[in-house]
Tab-separated table of C-alpha atoms and ligand atoms in Angstrom:
chain	number	residue	atom	x	y	z
V	28	MET	CA	-13.035	78.969	52.451
V	29	THR	CA	-12.254	81.795	54.464
V	30	GLN	CA	-12.366	80.543	57.798
V	31	SER	CA	-8.873	80.314	59.430
V	32	ALA	CA	-7.958	76.881	60.801
V	33	ILE	CA	-6.961	78.112	64.258
V	34	SER	CA	-7.742	81.803	65.276
V	35	ILE	CA	-6.533	83.352	68.731
V	36	ARG	CA	-7.981	86.238	70.681
V	37	GLY	CA	-6.346	88.240	73.367
V	38	LEU	CA	-4.643	84.492	74.308
V	39	GLU	CA	-3.823	85.142	77.974
V	40	LYS	CA	-1.681	83.018	80.146
V	41	THR	CA	-0.443	83.447	84.213
V	42	TYR	CA	1.162	79.614	85.760
V	43	ALA	CA	-0.059	80.048	89.259
V	44	ASN	CA	3.240	80.714	90.576
V	45	GLY	CA	2.804	84.321	88.677
V	46	LYS	CA	4.258	84.060	85.744
V	47	ARG	CA	2.608	85.793	82.487
V	48	ALA	CA	2.996	83.439	79.982
V	49	LEU	CA	1.506	85.238	77.162
V	50	GLY	CA	0.650	88.836	77.397
V	51	GLY	CA	-2.772	88.868	75.270
V	52	ILE	CA	-1.829	86.771	72.065
V	53	ASP	CA	-3.470	87.617	68.275
V	54	LEU	CA	-3.476	85.249	66.055
V	55	GLU	CA	-4.594	83.879	62.564
V	56	ILE	CA	-3.539	81.023	61.417
V	57	PRO	CA	-4.470	80.599	57.163
V	58	ARG	CA	-6.589	76.520	56.197
V	59	GLY	CA	-3.532	75.362	53.918
V	60	SER	CA	-0.355	77.195	55.167
V	61	ILE	CA	2.476	75.408	56.456
V	62	PHE	CA	2.983	78.280	59.389
V	63	GLY	CA	6.215	78.722	61.711
V	64	LEU	CA	5.402	80.131	65.293
V	65	LEU	CA	9.305	81.470	65.908
V	66	GLY	CA	10.342	82.189	69.187
V	67	PRO	CA	13.562	82.556	71.746
V	68	ASN	CA	13.456	79.558	74.585
V	69	GLY	CA	10.871	80.884	76.787
V	70	ALA	CA	8.339	82.899	74.599
V	71	GLY	CA	5.541	81.336	75.023
V	72	LYS	CA	5.562	78.724	72.196
V	73	SER	CA	4.358	75.630	74.270
V	74	THR	CA	2.254	77.327	76.295
V	75	MET	CA	0.092	78.697	73.392
V	76	ILE	CA	0.283	75.170	72.160
V	77	ASN	CA	-0.528	73.113	74.707
V	78	ILE	CA	-3.879	75.258	75.481
V	79	LEU	CA	-5.082	74.481	72.172
V	80	ALA	CA	-5.026	70.914	72.845
V	81	GLY	CA	-6.359	71.910	76.175
V	82	LEU	CA	-3.336	70.524	78.088
V	83	VAL	CA	-3.295	74.130	80.011
V	84	ASN	CA	-5.881	76.406	81.347
V	85	LYS	CA	-5.652	79.688	79.894
V	86	THR	CA	-6.092	82.736	82.188
V	87	ALA	CA	-7.949	84.749	79.111
V	88	GLY	CA	-9.215	85.033	75.706
V	89	LYS	CA	-10.353	82.577	73.408
V	90	ALA	CA	-9.310	80.735	70.899
V	91	SER	CA	-10.845	78.389	67.628
V	92	ILE	CA	-9.369	75.571	66.027
V	93	TRP	CA	-11.314	74.969	62.679
V	94	GLY	CA	-14.265	76.948	63.411
V	95	PHE	CA	-14.605	75.195	66.850
V	96	ASP	CA	-14.435	77.790	69.918
V	97	ILE	CA	-11.978	75.144	72.232
V	98	ASP	CA	-14.453	76.068	75.267
V	99	GLU	CA	-17.791	75.899	73.376
V	100	HIS	CA	-17.230	72.730	71.167
V	101	PRO	CA	-14.312	71.180	73.069
V	102	ARG	CA	-14.803	67.859	71.574
V	103	ASN	CA	-15.058	68.931	67.858
V	104	ALA	CA	-11.764	70.829	68.692
V	105	LYS	CA	-9.709	68.540	70.097
V	106	VAL	CA	-10.643	65.956	66.795
V	107	SER	CA	-9.952	69.017	64.720
V	108	ILE	CA	-6.137	69.316	65.938
V	109	GLY	CA	-3.319	66.760	65.751
V	110	ILE	CA	-0.217	67.642	67.803
V	111	VAL	CA	3.270	66.304	68.797
V	112	PRO	CA	4.555	67.493	71.957
V	113	GLN	CA	8.003	68.503	73.044
V	114	GLU	CA	8.534	66.254	75.255
V	115	ILE	CA	8.984	62.636	74.143
V	116	LEU	CA	6.340	60.887	76.030
V	117	PHE	CA	5.511	57.583	75.150
V	118	ASP	CA	4.556	53.659	75.845
V	119	ALA	CA	7.636	51.881	76.542
V	120	PHE	CA	5.534	49.048	76.686
V	121	PHE	CA	3.112	48.806	74.451
V	122	THR	CA	4.134	48.230	70.206
V	123	PRO	CA	4.224	51.043	67.792
V	124	PHE	CA	1.534	49.482	66.368
V	125	GLU	CA	-0.747	49.060	69.959
V	126	THR	CA	0.063	52.887	70.573
V	127	LEU	CA	-1.573	53.686	67.518
V	128	GLU	CA	-4.612	51.308	67.943
V	129	LEU	CA	-4.716	53.137	71.349
V	130	GLN	CA	-4.706	56.025	70.987
V	131	ALA	CA	-7.489	56.041	68.120
V	132	GLY	CA	-9.305	54.112	70.379
V	133	LEU	CA	-9.083	57.210	73.224
V	134	TYR	CA	-10.564	59.106	70.019
V	135	GLY	CA	-13.387	57.062	69.304
V	136	VAL	CA	-12.225	56.347	65.639
V	137	PRO	CA	-14.288	53.096	64.869
V	138	LYS	CA	-11.725	49.927	63.733
V	139	ALA	CA	-12.837	50.456	60.424
V	140	LYS	CA	-11.685	53.558	59.801
V	141	ARG	CA	-8.530	52.863	61.684
V	142	ARG	CA	-5.510	53.439	59.822
V	143	THR	CA	-2.832	52.392	61.948
V	144	MET	CA	-0.463	49.937	58.923
V	145	GLU	CA	-0.981	53.200	56.784
V	146	ILE	CA	0.283	55.862	59.283
V	147	LEU	CA	3.070	54.081	60.266
V	148	LYS	CA	4.114	53.199	56.883
V	149	ALA	CA	3.919	56.846	55.909
V	150	VAL	CA	6.693	57.119	58.603
V	151	ARG	CA	8.445	54.458	57.890
V	152	LEU	CA	7.984	52.314	60.792
V	153	GLU	CA	5.699	49.736	59.175
V	154	ASP	CA	8.635	47.160	60.275
V	155	LYS	CA	8.720	48.437	63.667
V	156	ALA	CA	5.266	48.176	63.816
V	157	HIS	CA	5.107	44.983	66.980
V	158	THR	CA	8.462	46.166	68.268
V	159	TYR	CA	8.543	47.519	72.293
V	160	SER	CA	8.836	51.414	71.722
V	161	ARG	CA	11.644	51.392	74.259
V	162	THR	CA	13.404	49.061	72.170
V	163	LEU	CA	13.233	52.600	69.579
V	164	SER	CA	15.306	55.528	67.965
V	165	GLY	CA	14.854	58.538	69.043
V	166	GLY	CA	14.459	59.399	65.815
V	167	MET	CA	11.760	56.795	65.742
V	168	LYS	CA	10.001	57.939	68.190
V	169	ARG	CA	9.997	60.958	67.323
V	170	ARG	CA	7.638	59.786	64.332
V	171	LEU	CA	5.715	57.631	66.457
V	172	LEU	CA	4.330	60.904	67.867
V	173	VAL	CA	3.980	62.065	64.513
V	174	ALA	CA	1.544	58.928	64.366
V	175	LYS	CA	-0.208	59.147	66.577
V	176	ALA	CA	-1.106	62.722	66.266
V	177	LEU	CA	-2.365	61.624	63.108
V	178	VAL	CA	-5.099	58.417	64.232
V	179	HIS	CA	-8.028	60.345	64.188
V	180	ASN	CA	-6.538	62.326	60.633
V	181	PRO	CA	-7.127	66.003	61.762
V	182	PRO	CA	-6.889	69.039	59.853
V	183	VAL	CA	-4.561	71.273	61.185
V	184	LEU	CA	-1.370	69.300	62.707
V	185	VAL	CA	0.733	71.126	65.328
V	186	LEU	CA	4.351	70.413	65.859
V	187	ASP	CA	6.159	71.688	69.287
V	188	GLU	CA	9.812	71.812	68.447
V	189	PRO	CA	10.125	68.071	66.209
V	190	THR	CA	13.898	69.465	66.021
V	191	ALA	CA	14.977	69.997	68.600
V	192	GLY	CA	18.132	67.248	69.240
V	193	VAL	CA	17.279	65.436	66.874
V	194	ASP	CA	20.365	65.279	64.189
V	195	ILE	CA	20.617	66.721	60.335
V	196	GLU	CA	19.600	63.097	58.649
V	197	LEU	CA	16.242	62.954	60.479
V	198	ARG	CA	15.252	66.393	60.450
V	199	GLN	CA	16.178	66.059	56.675
V	200	GLN	CA	13.355	63.241	56.897
V	201	LEU	CA	10.535	65.093	59.242
V	202	TRP	CA	10.897	68.208	56.876
V	203	ASP	CA	10.257	65.582	53.895
V	204	TYR	CA	7.439	64.329	55.810
V	205	VAL	CA	5.556	67.737	57.011
V	206	ARG	CA	5.953	68.352	53.259
V	207	GLU	CA	4.074	65.535	52.184
V	208	LEU	CA	1.562	66.221	54.427
V	209	HIS	CA	0.962	69.797	53.451
V	210	ALA	CA	0.892	68.283	50.026
V	211	GLY	CA	-2.052	66.014	51.092
V	212	GLY	CA	-3.947	69.222	52.627
V	213	THR	CA	-2.850	69.128	56.177
V	214	THR	CA	-2.474	72.561	57.531
V	215	VAL	CA	0.523	72.514	59.687
V	216	VAL	CA	1.929	75.107	62.753
V	217	LEU	CA	5.868	74.111	63.373
V	218	THR	CA	7.873	76.053	66.621
V	219	THR	CA	10.921	76.115	66.714
V	220	HIS	CA	13.672	78.718	67.106
V	221	TYR	CA	15.761	77.615	64.583
V	222	LEU	CA	15.403	80.561	61.828
V	223	GLU	CA	16.689	77.991	59.524
V	224	GLU	CA	13.978	75.620	59.901
V	225	ALA	CA	11.077	78.290	59.541
V	226	GLU	CA	12.690	79.630	56.795
V	227	ALA	CA	12.788	76.622	55.141
V	228	LEU	CA	10.056	74.980	55.593
V	229	CYS	CA	7.170	78.086	56.400
V	230	ASP	CA	5.165	80.286	54.038
V	231	ARG	CA	4.441	82.727	56.924
V	232	ILE	CA	5.782	82.863	59.949
V	233	ALA	CA	4.554	84.794	63.854
V	234	ILE	CA	7.938	85.757	66.133
V	235	ILE	CA	6.620	85.387	69.567
V	236	ASP	CA	8.558	86.934	72.280
V	237	GLN	CA	7.856	86.911	75.587
V	238	GLY	CA	4.755	85.845	75.521
V	239	LEU	CA	3.084	88.352	72.562
V	240	VAL	CA	3.392	88.361	68.365
V	241	VAL	CA	5.937	91.073	67.614
V	242	ALA	CA	6.239	90.512	63.481
V	243	ASN	CA	3.385	88.354	61.863
V	244	ASP	CA	3.735	88.217	58.136
V	245	ASP	CA	4.536	85.818	55.274
V	246	THR	CA	7.875	84.269	54.589
V	247	ARG	CA	9.444	86.181	51.611
V	248	THR	CA	7.862	89.807	53.329
V	249	LEU	CA	9.920	88.785	56.378
V	250	LEU	CA	12.638	88.209	54.632
V	251	ALA	CA	12.455	91.324	52.612
V	252	THR	CA	12.427	93.489	55.501
V	253	ALA	CA	15.282	91.834	56.508
V	254	GLN	CA	17.140	93.839	53.251
V	255	ASP	CA	18.254	96.056	55.054
V	256	LYS	CA	21.726	96.471	54.571
V	257	MET	CA	24.544	97.133	57.120
V	258	LEU	CA	27.297	99.940	56.920
V	259	ILE	CA	29.733	100.303	59.389
V	260	VAL	CA	31.702	103.219	59.975
V	261	THR	CA	35.036	103.960	61.762
V	262	PHE	CA	36.616	107.484	62.216
V	263	ASP	CA	39.679	108.946	63.136
V	264	SER	CA	38.623	109.826	66.239
V	265	ASP	CA	36.163	109.914	69.103
V	266	VAL	CA	32.294	109.989	67.355
V	267	GLY	CA	30.762	113.338	69.686
V	268	THR	CA	27.569	113.515	68.539
V	269	ILE	CA	25.796	111.727	65.980
V	270	PRO	CA	24.897	113.430	62.680
V	271	GLU	CA	20.723	113.231	61.912
V	272	GLY	CA	19.398	111.016	59.683
V	273	LEU	CA	21.657	108.894	58.546
V	274	GLY	CA	19.454	105.523	58.258
V	275	GLU	CA	17.311	103.281	60.012
V	276	THR	CA	19.110	103.092	62.547
V	277	VAL	CA	22.028	104.272	64.345
V	278	GLU	CA	24.204	102.582	66.605
V	279	LEU	CA	27.645	103.351	68.312
V	280	ARG	CA	30.498	100.357	68.694
V	281	GLY	CA	32.713	101.403	70.929
V	282	THR	CA	33.517	105.367	70.597
V	283	ARG	CA	34.618	105.716	66.941
V	284	SER	CA	32.825	103.839	64.918
V	285	LEU	CA	29.101	103.581	63.803
V	286	ALA	CA	27.313	100.684	62.919
V	287	ILE	CA	24.076	102.207	60.789
V	288	THR	CA	21.501	100.343	58.959
V	289	TYR	CA	19.718	101.101	55.985
V	290	ASP	CA	17.122	100.421	53.572
V	291	LYS	CA	19.161	99.627	50.347
V	292	SER	CA	16.120	100.493	48.237
V	293	LYS	CA	16.043	104.441	49.528
V	294	THR	CA	19.309	105.141	50.621
V	295	GLN	CA	22.702	103.728	49.108
V	296	ALA	CA	26.302	103.928	51.449
V	297	GLY	CA	27.950	106.918	49.316
V	298	GLY	CA	25.133	109.417	50.521
V	299	ILE	CA	25.642	108.132	54.557
V	300	LEU	CA	29.308	108.760	54.021
V	301	GLN	CA	28.966	112.023	52.308
V	302	LYS	CA	26.507	113.005	55.211
V	303	LEU	CA	29.192	112.273	57.496
V	304	GLY	CA	31.550	114.131	55.601
V	305	ALA	CA	29.720	117.157	56.036
V	306	ALA	CA	29.232	116.644	59.569
V	307	GLY	CA	33.251	116.396	59.505
V	308	LEU	CA	33.996	113.062	60.425
V	309	ASN	CA	36.806	111.716	58.965
V	310	VAL	CA	36.367	107.599	57.907
V	311	VAL	CA	39.252	105.427	58.122
V	312	ASP	CA	37.346	102.294	57.155
V	313	VAL	CA	34.040	101.423	55.703
V	314	SER	CA	32.608	97.784	55.768
V	315	THR	CA	28.751	96.317	54.968
V	316	GLN	CA	26.681	93.865	55.682
V	317	GLU	CA	23.819	92.818	54.337
V	318	ALA	CA	20.530	91.659	57.408
V	319	ASP	CA	19.322	88.134	56.812
V	320	LEU	CA	16.580	87.131	59.608
V	321	GLU	CA	18.253	86.773	61.992
V	322	ASP	CA	18.961	89.895	62.429
V	323	VAL	CA	15.149	90.968	62.022
V	324	PHE	CA	14.509	88.013	65.112
V	325	LEU	CA	16.985	89.333	67.119
V	326	LYS	CA	16.050	93.137	66.597
V	327	LEU	CA	12.418	92.036	67.284
V	328	THR	CA	13.642	89.923	70.347
V	329	ARG	CA	16.103	92.200	72.165
V	330	HIS	CA	15.654	93.491	74.632
V	331	ALA	CA	17.031	94.654	78.474
V	332	ALA	CA	18.106	91.502	80.337
K	431	ADP	P1	8.640	78.338	74.857
K	431	ADP	O1	8.031	76.657	74.712
K	431	ADP	O2	8.478	79.176	73.849
K	431	ADP	O3	10.494	77.891	74.903
K	431	ADP	P2	7.191	78.471	77.409
K	431	ADP	O4	5.922	78.270	76.793
K	431	ADP	O5	7.490	76.965	77.317
K	431	ADP	O6	7.998	78.944	76.575
K	431	ADP	O7	7.110	78.990	78.615
K	431	ADP	C1	7.222	80.623	78.349
K	431	ADP	C2	7.700	80.581	80.042
K	431	ADP	O8	6.260	80.558	80.881
K	431	ADP	C3	8.388	80.383	80.100
K	431	ADP	O9	8.928	81.325	81.395
K	431	ADP	C4	8.494	79.221	81.208
K	431	ADP	O10	9.225	79.313	82.557
K	431	ADP	C5	7.081	79.846	82.041
K	431	ADP	N1	5.928	78.280	82.003
K	431	ADP	C6	6.318	77.304	81.128
K	431	ADP	N2	5.361	76.481	81.727
K	431	ADP	C7	5.204	76.658	82.979
K	431	ADP	C8	4.055	76.691	84.258
K	431	ADP	N3	3.662	74.851	83.966
K	431	ADP	N4	4.525	76.865	85.415
K	431	ADP	C9	4.906	77.931	85.567
K	431	ADP	N5	5.807	78.674	84.442
K	431	ADP	C10	6.119	77.877	83.328
K	432	MG	MG1	7.812	75.231	74.306
């Protein structure tokens, strides 16, 4: 199957208050991937997810889930996706068991096909199956939300900021579980503003900023673009005009330093220093810095405030 798990074309959203949250998103999420939607707070990640979930109406564009257009085949689209929302909203007066049974009912899963205890076991809540949800810890509630998204056995699971405000131990547990699900064949989409999380889990990452996709590549390629190196050079006097062709980007730091990023595979620091010397600049200090995903992210999402 070459069809995408999720396909999004020209997706736009302007909220009633005039806020333009999505400015035309094009995105293909391959089947079988663990796909990261990375972006700063307010980028539009939840808006996009909520449109897929049928919770927010789009302003323009198209989206389909597992081949089903959300307008033309809303029911099929809906059963193809399980969504773990960013906010913890749950039914305090139901037990985890009841919560899952109710959800299964909502999705029309016949009693004989329900896997309530199996799912609770998978998220390690089997011993809490019959206690009131309000007594669960934050981490358990989070896991119950994941369980809830799985009752109808969807081929695509979307987790919206699954580990925001979650402690390290639980984060690790959730990651393990996401990997397990993925290994079992589920396509996983995860939004996060933690680079570390996207880097650790995802085989492909799209970076969203101000309602637009600014990068979309497999994680390895994206990290490779982070193979830029930075050279910070300080001179004995103010830099007048910056010489041409030093590197990919050249930034003045204060009046006497330049931060020069360059592609290690194309340029060497020695060559840059030579050019600076030839331009009559006297170097008094040099330091280098390796760029990482964070730099790529910042470079792509930095804009005038
Ligand atoms: P993210 O999930 O990436 O943090 P959101 O999709 O939540 O981003 O928000 C994108 C933008 O849309 C933000 O500027 C946010 O304030 C705005 N926004 C979100 N929901 C609403 C709403 N219901 N009404 C108006 N603006 C909204
Ligand atoms: Mg969000």
